[in-house]
Coordinates of C-alpha atoms in Angstrom, one line a residue:
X660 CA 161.1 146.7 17.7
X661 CA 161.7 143.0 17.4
X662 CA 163.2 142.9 20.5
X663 CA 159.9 144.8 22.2
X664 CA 157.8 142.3 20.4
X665 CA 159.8 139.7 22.0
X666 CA 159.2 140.7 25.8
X667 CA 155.6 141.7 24.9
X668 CA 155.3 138.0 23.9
X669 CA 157.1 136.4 26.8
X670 CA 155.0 138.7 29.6
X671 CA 152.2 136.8 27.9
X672 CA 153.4 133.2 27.8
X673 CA 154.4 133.8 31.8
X674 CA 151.1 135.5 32.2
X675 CA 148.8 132.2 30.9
X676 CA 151.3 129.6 32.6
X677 CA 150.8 131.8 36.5
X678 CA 147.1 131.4 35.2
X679 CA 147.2 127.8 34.5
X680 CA 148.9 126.9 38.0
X681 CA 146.3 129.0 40.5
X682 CA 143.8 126.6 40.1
X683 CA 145.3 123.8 40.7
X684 CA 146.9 124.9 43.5
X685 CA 143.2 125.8 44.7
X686 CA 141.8 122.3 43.0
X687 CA 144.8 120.4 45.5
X688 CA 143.3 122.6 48.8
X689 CA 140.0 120.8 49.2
X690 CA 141.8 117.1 48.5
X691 CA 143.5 118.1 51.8
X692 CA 140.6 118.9 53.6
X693 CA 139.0 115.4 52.4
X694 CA 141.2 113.8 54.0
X695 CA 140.8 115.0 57.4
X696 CA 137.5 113.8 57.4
X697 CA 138.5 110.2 56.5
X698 CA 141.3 110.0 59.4
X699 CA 138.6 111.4 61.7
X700 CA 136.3 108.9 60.8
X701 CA 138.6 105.7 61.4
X702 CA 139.8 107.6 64.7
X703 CA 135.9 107.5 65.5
X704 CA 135.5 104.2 64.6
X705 CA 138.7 102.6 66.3
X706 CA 137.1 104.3 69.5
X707 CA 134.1 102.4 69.7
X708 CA 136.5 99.1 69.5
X709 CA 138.3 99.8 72.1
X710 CA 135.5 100.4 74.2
X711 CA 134.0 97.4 73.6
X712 CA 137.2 95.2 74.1
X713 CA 136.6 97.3 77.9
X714 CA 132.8 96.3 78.4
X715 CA 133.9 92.8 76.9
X716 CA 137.0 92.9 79.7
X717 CA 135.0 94.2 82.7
X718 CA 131.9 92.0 81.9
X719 CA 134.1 89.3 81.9
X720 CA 135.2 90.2 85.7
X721 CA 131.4 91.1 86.2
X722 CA 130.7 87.5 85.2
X723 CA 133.3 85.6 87.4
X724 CA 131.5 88.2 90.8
X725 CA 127.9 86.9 89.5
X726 CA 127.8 83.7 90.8
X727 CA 129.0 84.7 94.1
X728 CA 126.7 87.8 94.2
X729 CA 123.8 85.5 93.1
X730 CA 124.7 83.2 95.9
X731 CA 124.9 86.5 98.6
X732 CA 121.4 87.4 97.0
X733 CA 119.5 84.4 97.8
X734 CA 120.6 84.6 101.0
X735 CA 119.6 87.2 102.1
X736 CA 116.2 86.9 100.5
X737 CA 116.0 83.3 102.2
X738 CA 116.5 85.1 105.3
X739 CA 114.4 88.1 104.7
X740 CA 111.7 85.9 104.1
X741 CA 111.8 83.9 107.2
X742 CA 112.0 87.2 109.0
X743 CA 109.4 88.2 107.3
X744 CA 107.5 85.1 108.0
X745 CA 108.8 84.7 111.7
X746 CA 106.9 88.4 111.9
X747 CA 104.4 87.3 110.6
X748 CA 104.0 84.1 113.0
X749 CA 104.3 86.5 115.9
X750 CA 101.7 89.3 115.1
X751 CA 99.2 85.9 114.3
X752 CA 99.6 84.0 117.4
X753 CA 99.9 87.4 119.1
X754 CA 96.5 88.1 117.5
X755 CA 94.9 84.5 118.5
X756 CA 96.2 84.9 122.5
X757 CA 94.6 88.7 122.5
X758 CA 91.3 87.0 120.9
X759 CA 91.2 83.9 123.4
X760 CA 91.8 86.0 126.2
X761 CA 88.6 88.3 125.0
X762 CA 86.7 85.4 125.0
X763 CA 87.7 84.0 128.1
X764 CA 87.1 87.2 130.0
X765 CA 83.6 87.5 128.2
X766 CA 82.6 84.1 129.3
X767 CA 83.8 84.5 132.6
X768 CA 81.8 87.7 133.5
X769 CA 79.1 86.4 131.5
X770 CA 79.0 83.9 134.3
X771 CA 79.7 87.0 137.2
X772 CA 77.0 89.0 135.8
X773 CA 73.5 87.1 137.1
X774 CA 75.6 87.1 140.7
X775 CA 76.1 91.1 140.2
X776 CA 72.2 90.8 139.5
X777 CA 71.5 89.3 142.5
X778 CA 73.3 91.3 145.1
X779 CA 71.6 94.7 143.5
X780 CA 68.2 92.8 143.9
X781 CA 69.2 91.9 147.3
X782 CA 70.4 95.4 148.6
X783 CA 67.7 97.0 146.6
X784 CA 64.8 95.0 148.6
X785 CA 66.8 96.2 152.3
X786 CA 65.1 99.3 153.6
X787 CA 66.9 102.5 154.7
X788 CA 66.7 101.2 158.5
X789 CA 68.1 97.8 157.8
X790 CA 71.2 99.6 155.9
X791 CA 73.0 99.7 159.3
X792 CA 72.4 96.3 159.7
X793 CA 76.3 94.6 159.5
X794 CA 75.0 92.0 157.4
X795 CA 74.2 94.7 155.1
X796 CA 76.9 96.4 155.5
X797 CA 79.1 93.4 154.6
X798 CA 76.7 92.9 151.8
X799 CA 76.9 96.5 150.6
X800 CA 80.8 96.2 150.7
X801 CA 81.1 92.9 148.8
X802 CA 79.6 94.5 146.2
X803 CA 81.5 97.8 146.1
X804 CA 84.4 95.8 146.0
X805 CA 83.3 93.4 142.7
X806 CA 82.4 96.5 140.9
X807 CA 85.6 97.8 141.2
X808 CA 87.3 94.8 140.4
X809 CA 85.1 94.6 137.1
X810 CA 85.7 98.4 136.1
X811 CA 89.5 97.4 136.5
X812 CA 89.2 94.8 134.2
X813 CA 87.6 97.1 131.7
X814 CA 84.2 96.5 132.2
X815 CA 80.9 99.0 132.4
X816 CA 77.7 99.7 133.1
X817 CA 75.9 100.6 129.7
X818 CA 73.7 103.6 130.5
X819 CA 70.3 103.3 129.6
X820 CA 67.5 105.5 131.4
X821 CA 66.9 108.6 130.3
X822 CA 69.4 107.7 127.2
X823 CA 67.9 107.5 123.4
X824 CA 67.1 103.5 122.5
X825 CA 70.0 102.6 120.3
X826 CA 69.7 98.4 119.3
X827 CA 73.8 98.2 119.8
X828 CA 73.2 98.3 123.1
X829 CA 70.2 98.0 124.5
X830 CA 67.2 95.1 124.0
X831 CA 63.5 96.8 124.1
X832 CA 60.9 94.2 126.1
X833 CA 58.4 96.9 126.7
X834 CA 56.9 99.8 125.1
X835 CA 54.6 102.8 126.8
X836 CA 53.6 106.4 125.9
X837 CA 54.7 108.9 128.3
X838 CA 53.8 112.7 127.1
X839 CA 56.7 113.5 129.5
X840 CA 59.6 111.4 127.7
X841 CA 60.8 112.1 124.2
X842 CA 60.8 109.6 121.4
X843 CA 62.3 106.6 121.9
X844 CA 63.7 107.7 124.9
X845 CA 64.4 104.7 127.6
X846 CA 61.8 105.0 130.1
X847 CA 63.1 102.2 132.8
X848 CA 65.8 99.8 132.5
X849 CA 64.7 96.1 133.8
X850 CA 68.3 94.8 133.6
X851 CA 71.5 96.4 133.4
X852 CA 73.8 95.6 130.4
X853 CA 77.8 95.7 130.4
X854 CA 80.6 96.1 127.9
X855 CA 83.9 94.6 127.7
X856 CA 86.0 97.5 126.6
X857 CA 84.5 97.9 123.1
X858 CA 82.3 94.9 122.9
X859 CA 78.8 94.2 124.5
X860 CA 78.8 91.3 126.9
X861 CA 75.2 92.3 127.5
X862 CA 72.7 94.4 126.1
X863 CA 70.4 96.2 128.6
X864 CA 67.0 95.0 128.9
X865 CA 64.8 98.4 128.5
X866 CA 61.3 100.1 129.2
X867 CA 61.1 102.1 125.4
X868 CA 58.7 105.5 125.5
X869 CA 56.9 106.8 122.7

């Protein structure tokens, strides 16, 4: 019996000690796991080190290529700028020539113009039976050929009777009522204007209806 009592005891003194030593073991586990963390963390933070000893490396390089990019740089912005300006230049005095030569083509038919004026007056005023005349002939020829030197040149007739009065181009000296014209309807013109491609070297002197 003693010796029952014995083992009964002993099954209970190794039964408390296995008790005692589970939960450390399961106290020890988690200290483990802390640890990862912490060599995770200095792994993280030796990373960003190095990779700023690698920007401060390479932006040391970058520094020693600035002053020769900067020097590249201005360069070519010194020469895109005279380009630039050269262009510029051109398109002006290009601009100015187009413009004087407007202007001295306006003044010079200006000049043409009462000449024009006065061979229509003169060929209007020969009858039908003097039109085989050679002086008329020549006369009529003459003034053939000046018209079609002008319309070469770029310049027209503005039209004018039977047209709608419009003050761009056309000067009213006269007014009259006619039940057989519209309203402002150009009746008769008195002198013939011209243009010089888009510009009025002239306006036509008109006869204004209604």
């Amino acid at each position: 019996m003693e010796e029952a009592n014995r083992e009964e005891e002993l099954k209970k003194i190794f039964e408390e000690t296995k008790t005692k030593e589970e939960p450390k073991a399961e106290e020890k586990e988690p200290e483990e796991k802390d640890t990862q963390p912490e060599t995770d963390e200095a792994a993280a933070d030796e990373e960003p080190e190095a990779e700023e000893e690698k920007k401060g490396f390479f932006k040391k390089k970058e520094k020693k290529k600035d002053k020769k990019d900067e020097q590249i740089e201005d360069l070519t912005d010194r020469l895109k700028r005279q380009m630039a300006e050269f262009e510029n230049f051109r398109k002006r005095t290009d601009k100015e020539k187009s413009q004087m030569y407007a202007m001295g083509a306006k003044g010079i038919i200006e000049k043409i113009l009462p000449v024009i004026d006065n061979f229509e007056r003169g060929l209007a005023a020969v009858t039908q039976d003097q039109m085989e005349d050679p002086f008329a002939e020549g006369m009529t020829k003459i003034y053939k050929q000046m018209m079609t030197i002008l319309e070469e040149l770029g310049v027209k007739p503005i039209a004018a009777v039977g047209e709608e009065f419009n003050p761009d181009f056309h000067n009213a000296v006269m007014h009259i009522e006619d039940e057989t014209l519209g309203e402002n309807i150009i009746a008769e013109e008195l002198q013939k204007g011209y243009m010089y491609h888009d510009s009025v070297v002239r306006h036509s002197m008109v006869k204004v209806a209604n």
